[in-house]
XYZ file of N, CA and C in Angstrom:
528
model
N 11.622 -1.688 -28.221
C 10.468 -0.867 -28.569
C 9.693 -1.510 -29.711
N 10.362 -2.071 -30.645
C 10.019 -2.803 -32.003
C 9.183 -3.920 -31.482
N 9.296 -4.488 -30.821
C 8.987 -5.871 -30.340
C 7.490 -5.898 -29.330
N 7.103 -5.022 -28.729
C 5.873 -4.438 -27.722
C 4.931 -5.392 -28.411
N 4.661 -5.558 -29.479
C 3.328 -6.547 -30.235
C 3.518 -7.750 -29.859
N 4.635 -8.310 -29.761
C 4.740 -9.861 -29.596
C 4.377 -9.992 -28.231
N 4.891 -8.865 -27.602
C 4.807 -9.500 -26.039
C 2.852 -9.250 -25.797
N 2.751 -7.934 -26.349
C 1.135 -8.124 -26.016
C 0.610 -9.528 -26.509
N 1.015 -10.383 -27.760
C 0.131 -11.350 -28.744
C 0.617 -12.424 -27.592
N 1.968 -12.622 -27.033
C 2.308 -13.814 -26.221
C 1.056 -13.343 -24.767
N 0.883 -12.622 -24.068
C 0.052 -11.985 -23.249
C -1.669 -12.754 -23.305
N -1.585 -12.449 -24.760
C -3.458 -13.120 -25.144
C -3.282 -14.222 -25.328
N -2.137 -14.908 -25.867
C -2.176 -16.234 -26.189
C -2.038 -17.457 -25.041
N -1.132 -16.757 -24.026
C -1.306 -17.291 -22.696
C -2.705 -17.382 -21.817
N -3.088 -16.074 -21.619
C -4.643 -16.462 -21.502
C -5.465 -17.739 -22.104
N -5.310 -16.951 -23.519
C -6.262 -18.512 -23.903
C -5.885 -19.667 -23.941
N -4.436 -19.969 -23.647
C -4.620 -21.402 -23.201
C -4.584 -21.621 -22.055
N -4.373 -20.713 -21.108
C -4.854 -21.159 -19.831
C -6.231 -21.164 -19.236
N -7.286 -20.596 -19.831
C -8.815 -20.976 -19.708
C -9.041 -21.922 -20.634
N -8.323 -22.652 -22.067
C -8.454 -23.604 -22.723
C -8.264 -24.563 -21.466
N -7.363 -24.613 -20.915
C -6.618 -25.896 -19.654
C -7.700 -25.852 -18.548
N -8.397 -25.425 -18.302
C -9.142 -25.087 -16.941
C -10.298 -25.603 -17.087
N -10.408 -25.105 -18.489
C -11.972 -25.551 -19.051
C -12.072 -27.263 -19.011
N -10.445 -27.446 -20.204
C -10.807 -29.184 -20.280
C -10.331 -29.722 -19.783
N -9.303 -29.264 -18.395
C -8.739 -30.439 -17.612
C -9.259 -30.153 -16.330
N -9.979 -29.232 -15.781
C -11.112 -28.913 -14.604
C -9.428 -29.450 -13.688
N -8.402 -28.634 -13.611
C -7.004 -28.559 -12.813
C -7.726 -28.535 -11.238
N -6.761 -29.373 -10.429
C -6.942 -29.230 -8.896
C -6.383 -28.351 -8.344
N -6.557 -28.159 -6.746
C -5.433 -27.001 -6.665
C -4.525 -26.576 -6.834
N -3.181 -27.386 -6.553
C -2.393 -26.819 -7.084
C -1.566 -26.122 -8.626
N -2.231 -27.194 -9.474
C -2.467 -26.959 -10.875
C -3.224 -25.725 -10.897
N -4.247 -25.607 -10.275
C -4.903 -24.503 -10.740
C -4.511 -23.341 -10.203
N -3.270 -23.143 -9.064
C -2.845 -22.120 -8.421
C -1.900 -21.697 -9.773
N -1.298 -23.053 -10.175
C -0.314 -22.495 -10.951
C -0.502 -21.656 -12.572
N -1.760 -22.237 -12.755
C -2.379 -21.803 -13.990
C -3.076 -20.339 -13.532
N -3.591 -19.957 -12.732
C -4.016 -18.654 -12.683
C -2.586 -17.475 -12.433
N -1.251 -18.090 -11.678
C -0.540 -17.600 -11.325
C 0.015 -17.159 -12.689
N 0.584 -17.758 -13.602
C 0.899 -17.558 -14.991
C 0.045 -16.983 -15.639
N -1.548 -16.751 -15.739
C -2.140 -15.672 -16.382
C -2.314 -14.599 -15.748
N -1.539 -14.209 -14.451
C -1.437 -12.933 -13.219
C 0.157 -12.353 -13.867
N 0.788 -12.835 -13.862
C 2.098 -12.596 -13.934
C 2.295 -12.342 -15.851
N 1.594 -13.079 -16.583
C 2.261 -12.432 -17.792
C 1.319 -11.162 -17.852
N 0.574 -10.379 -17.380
C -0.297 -9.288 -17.430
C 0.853 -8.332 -16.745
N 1.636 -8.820 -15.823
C 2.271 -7.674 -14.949
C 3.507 -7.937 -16.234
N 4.215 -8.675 -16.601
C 5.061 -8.758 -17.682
C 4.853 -7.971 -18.568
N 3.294 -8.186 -19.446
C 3.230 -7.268 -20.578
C 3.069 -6.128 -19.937
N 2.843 -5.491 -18.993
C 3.004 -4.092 -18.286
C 4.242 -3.218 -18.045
N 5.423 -4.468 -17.985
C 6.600 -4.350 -17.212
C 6.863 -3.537 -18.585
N 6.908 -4.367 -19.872
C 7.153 -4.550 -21.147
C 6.951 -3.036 -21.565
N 5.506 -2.526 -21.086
C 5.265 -1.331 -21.738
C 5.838 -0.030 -20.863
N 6.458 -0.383 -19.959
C 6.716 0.413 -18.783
C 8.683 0.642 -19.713
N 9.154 -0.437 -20.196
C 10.291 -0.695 -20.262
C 10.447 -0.011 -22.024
N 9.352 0.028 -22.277
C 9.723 0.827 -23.665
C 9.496 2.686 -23.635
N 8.858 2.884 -22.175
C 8.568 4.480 -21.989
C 10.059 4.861 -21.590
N 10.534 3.716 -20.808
C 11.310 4.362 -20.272
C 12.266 4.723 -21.106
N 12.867 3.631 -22.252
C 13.862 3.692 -23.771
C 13.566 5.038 -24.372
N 12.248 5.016 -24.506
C 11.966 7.030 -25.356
C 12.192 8.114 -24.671
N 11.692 7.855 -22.946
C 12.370 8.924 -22.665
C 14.160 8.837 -22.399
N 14.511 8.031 -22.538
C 16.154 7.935 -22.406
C 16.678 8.385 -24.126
N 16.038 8.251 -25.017
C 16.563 8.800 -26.389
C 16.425 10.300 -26.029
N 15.391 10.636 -25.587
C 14.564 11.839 -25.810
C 15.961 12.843 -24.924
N 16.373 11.826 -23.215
C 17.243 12.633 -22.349
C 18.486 13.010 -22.868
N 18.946 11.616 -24.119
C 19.814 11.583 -24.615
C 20.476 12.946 -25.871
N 19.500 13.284 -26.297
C 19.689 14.582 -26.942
C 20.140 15.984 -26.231
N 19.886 15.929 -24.839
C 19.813 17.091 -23.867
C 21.307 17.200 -23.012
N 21.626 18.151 -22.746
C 22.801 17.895 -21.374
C 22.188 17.190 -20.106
N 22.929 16.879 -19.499
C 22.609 16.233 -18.298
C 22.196 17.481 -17.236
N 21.040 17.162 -16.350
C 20.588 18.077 -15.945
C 21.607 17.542 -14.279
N 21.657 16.592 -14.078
C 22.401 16.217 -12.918
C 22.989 14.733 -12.962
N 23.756 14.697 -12.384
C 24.416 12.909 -12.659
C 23.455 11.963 -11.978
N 22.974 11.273 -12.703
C 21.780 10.355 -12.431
C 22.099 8.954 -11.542
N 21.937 9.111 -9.857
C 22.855 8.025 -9.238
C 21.845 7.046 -8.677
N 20.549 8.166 -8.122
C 19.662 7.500 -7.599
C 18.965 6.485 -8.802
N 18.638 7.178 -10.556
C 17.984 6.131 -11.361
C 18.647 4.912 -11.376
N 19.949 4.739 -11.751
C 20.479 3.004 -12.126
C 20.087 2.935 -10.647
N 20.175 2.817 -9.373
C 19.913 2.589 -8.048
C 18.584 1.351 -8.397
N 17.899 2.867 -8.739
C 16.650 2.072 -8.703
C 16.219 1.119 -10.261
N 17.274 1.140 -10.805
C 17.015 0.141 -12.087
C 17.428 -1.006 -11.841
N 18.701 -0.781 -10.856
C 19.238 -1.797 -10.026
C 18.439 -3.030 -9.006
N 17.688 -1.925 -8.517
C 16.450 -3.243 -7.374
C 15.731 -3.219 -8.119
N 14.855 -2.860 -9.551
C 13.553 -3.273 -9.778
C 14.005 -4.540 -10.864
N 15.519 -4.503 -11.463
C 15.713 -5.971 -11.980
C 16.052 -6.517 -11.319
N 16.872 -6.629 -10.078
C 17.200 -7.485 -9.489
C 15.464 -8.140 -8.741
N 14.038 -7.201 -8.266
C 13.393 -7.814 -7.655
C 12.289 -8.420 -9.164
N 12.218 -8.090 -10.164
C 11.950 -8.599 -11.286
C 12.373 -10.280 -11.755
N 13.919 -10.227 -11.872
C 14.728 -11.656 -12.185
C 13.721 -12.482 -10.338
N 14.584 -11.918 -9.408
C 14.016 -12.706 -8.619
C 12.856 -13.226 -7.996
N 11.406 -12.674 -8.609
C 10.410 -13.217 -8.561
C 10.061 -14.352 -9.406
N 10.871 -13.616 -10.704
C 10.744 -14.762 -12.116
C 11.672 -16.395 -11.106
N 12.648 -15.948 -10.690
C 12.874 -17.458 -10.276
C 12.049 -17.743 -9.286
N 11.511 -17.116 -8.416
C 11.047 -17.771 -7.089
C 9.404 -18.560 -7.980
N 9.211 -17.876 -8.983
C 8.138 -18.557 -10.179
C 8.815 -19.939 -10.371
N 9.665 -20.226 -11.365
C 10.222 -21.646 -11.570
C 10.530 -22.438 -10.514
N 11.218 -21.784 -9.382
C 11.810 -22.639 -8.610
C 10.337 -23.045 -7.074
N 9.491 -22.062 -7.374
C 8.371 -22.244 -6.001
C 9.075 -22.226 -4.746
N 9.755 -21.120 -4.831
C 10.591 -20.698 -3.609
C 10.274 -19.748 -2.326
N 10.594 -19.579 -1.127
C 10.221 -18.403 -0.481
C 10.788 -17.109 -0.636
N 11.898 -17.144 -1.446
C 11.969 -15.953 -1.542
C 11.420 -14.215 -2.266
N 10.203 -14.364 -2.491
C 9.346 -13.499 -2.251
C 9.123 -12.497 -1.456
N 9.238 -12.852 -0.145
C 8.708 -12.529 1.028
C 9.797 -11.222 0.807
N 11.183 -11.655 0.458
C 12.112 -10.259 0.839
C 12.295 -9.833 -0.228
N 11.506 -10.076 -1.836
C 11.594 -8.979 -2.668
C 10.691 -7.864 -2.067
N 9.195 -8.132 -1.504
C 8.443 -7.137 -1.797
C 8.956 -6.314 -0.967
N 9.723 -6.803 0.218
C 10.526 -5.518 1.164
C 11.103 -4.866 0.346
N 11.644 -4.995 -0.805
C 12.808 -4.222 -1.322
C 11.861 -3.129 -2.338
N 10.641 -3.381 -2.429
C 9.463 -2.309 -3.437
C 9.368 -1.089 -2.385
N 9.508 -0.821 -0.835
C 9.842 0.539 -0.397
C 11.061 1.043 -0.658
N 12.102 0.727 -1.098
C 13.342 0.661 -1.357
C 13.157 1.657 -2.554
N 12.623 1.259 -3.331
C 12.110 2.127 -4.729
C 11.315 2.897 -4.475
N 10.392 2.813 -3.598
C 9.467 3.822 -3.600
C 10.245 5.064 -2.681
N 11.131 4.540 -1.832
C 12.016 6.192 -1.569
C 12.815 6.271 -2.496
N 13.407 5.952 -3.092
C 14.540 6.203 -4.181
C 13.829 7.684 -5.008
N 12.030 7.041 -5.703
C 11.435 7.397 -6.518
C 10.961 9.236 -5.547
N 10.869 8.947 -4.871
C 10.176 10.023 -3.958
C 11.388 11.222 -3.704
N 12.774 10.685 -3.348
C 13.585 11.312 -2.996
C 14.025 11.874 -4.669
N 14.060 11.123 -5.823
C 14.516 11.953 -7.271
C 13.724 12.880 -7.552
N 12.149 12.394 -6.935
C 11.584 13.705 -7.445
C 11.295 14.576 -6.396
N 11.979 14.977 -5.305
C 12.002 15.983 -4.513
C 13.414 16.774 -5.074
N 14.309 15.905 -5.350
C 15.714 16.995 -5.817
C 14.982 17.410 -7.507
N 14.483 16.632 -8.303
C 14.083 17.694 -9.526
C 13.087 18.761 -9.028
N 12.383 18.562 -7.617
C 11.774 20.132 -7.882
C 12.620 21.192 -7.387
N 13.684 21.035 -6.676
C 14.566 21.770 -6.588
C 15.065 22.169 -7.800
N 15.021 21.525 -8.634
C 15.792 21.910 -10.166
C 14.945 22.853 -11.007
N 13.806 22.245 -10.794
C 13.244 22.959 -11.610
C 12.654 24.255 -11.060
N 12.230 24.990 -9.515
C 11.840 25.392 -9.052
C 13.641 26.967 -9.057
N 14.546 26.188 -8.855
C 15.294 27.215 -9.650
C 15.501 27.866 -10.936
N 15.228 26.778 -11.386
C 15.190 27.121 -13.167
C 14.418 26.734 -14.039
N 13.048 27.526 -14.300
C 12.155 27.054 -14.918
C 12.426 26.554 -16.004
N 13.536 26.690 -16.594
C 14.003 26.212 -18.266
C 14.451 23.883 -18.216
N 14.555 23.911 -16.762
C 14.764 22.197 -16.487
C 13.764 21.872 -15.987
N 12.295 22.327 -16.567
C 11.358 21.310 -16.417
C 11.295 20.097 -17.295
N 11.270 20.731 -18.646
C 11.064 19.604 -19.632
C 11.967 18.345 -19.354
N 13.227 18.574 -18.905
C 13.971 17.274 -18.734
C 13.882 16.946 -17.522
N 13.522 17.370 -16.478
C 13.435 17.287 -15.399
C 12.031 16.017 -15.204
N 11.399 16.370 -15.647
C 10.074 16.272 -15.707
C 9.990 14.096 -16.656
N 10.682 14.819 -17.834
C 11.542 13.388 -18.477
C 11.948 12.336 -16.964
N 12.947 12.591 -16.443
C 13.852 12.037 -15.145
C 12.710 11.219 -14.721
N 11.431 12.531 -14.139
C 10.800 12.184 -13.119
C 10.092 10.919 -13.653
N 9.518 11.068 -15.289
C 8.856 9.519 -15.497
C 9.538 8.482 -15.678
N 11.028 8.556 -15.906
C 12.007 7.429 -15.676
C 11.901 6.676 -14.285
N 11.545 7.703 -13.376
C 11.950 7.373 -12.293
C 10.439 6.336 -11.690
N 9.543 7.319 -12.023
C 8.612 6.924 -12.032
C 7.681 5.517 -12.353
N 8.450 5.363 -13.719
C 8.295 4.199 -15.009
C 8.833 2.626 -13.632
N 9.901 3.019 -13.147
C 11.316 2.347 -12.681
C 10.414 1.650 -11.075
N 9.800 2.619 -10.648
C 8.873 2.414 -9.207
C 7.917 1.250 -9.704
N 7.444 1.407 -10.596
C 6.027 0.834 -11.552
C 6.177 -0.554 -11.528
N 7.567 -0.505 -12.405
C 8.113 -1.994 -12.588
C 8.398 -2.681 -11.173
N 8.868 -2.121 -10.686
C 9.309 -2.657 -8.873
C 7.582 -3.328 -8.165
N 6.549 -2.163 -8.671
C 5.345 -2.501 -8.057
C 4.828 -3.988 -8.616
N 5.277 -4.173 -10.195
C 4.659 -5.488 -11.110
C 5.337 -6.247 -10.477
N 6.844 -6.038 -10.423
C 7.595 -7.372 -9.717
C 7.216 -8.265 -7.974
N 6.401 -6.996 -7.350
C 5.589 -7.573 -6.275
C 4.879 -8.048 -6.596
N 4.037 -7.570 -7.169
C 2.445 -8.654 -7.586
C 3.170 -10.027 -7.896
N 4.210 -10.164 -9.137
C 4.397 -11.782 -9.602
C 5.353 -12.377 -7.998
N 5.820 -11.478 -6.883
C 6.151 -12.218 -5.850
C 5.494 -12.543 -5.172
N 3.988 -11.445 -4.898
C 2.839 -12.117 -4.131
C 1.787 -13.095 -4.659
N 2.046 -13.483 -6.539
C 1.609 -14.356 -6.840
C 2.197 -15.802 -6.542
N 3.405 -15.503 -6.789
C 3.732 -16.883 -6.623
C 4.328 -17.196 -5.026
N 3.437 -16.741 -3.811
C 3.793 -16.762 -2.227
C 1.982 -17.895 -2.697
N 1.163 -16.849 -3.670
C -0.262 -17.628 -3.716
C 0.257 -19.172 -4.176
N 0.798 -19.266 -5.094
C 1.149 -20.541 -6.504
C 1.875 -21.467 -5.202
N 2.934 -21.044 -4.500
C 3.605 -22.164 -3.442
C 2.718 -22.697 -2.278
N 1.908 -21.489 -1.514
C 1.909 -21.629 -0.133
C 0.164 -21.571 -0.253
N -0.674 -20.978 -1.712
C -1.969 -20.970 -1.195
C -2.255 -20.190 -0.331
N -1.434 -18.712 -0.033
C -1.769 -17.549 0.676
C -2.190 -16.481 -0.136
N -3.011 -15.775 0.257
C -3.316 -14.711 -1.146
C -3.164 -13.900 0.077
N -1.901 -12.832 0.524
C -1.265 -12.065 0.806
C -1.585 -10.296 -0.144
N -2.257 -10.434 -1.208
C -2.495 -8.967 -1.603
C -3.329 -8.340 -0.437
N -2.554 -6.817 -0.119
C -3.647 -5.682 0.465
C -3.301 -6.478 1.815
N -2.247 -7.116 2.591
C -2.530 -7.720 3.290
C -1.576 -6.621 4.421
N -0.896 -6.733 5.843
C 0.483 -6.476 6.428
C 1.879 -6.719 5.724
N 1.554 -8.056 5.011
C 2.926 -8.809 4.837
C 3.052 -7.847 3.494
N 2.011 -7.918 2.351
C 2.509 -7.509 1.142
C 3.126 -5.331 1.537
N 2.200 -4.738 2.313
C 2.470 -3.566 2.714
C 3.752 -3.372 3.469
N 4.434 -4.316 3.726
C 6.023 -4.209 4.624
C 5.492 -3.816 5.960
N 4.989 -4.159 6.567
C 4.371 -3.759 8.269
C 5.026 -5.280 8.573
């Protein structure tokens, strides 16, 4: 949570040297796939970043409260959005295909996310007194989908950075 400034200042500072590089080395394609790909991806980073410190406050915040239910589906889904997070970051270094089967795994989260918050309205719809934490859950859960969504973008960036496909809004990136 302490730390959110650096990652925004690393965020701007990447920018500007990657339009510093563009400007004075006029990069060819693939250079230049790779240089726009790295100012796409640390934007979804510093996002991830701010997504990853909501989620810490509301986990202090849950942490004060009883447990409103044993939380199986959240690590689930904390589970695929680092695992599809780490593995975009490598398919970044390594210019790999494996991309293609993180972004499958972003519906994966998006039912996880859909199905936690259909059992909290059951919770709360019995007992108006488990909204407030309920409600907490739901932006954990929520926060957790978010990050899964950034970790597609840096997989459909770097499908752009390897292959020179710009796949956003496309079949492939939608799982069809």
């Amino acid at each position: 949570i302490k730390k959110d400034h650096l990652i925004n200042a690393l965020d701007v500072e990447i920018d500007e040297e990657s339009i510093r590089l563009i400007a004075l080395r006029q990069p060819k394609a693939r250079d230049l796939r790779f240089i726009i790909t790295a100012m796409k991806i640390t934007t979804d980073l510093e996002r991830m970043g701010d997504l990853a410190e909501n989620i810490a406050e509301r986990a202090i915040e849950l942490n004060e409260e009883p447990q409103l239910k044993p939380y199986i589906d959240i690590p689930r889904m904390a589970d695929i959005a680092q695992e599809m997070v780490r593995g975009a970051l490598d398919a970044f270094v390594k210019c790999s295909r494996v991309p293609y089967e993180l972004i499958k795994k972003d519906d994966e989260v998006d039912k996880l996310n859909v199905q936690v918050f259909n059992e909290l309205l059951f919770y709360m719809i019995q007992d108006p007194r488990t909204v407030p934490r309920a409600m907490r859950i739901s932006y954990v859960a929520k926060y957790l989908e978010r990050i899964a969504d950034h970790a597609t973008n840096i997989a459909e960036m770097v499908i752009y950075m390897c292959e020179g496909k710009i796949i956003r809004h496309t079949e492939i990136s939608e799982g069809r």
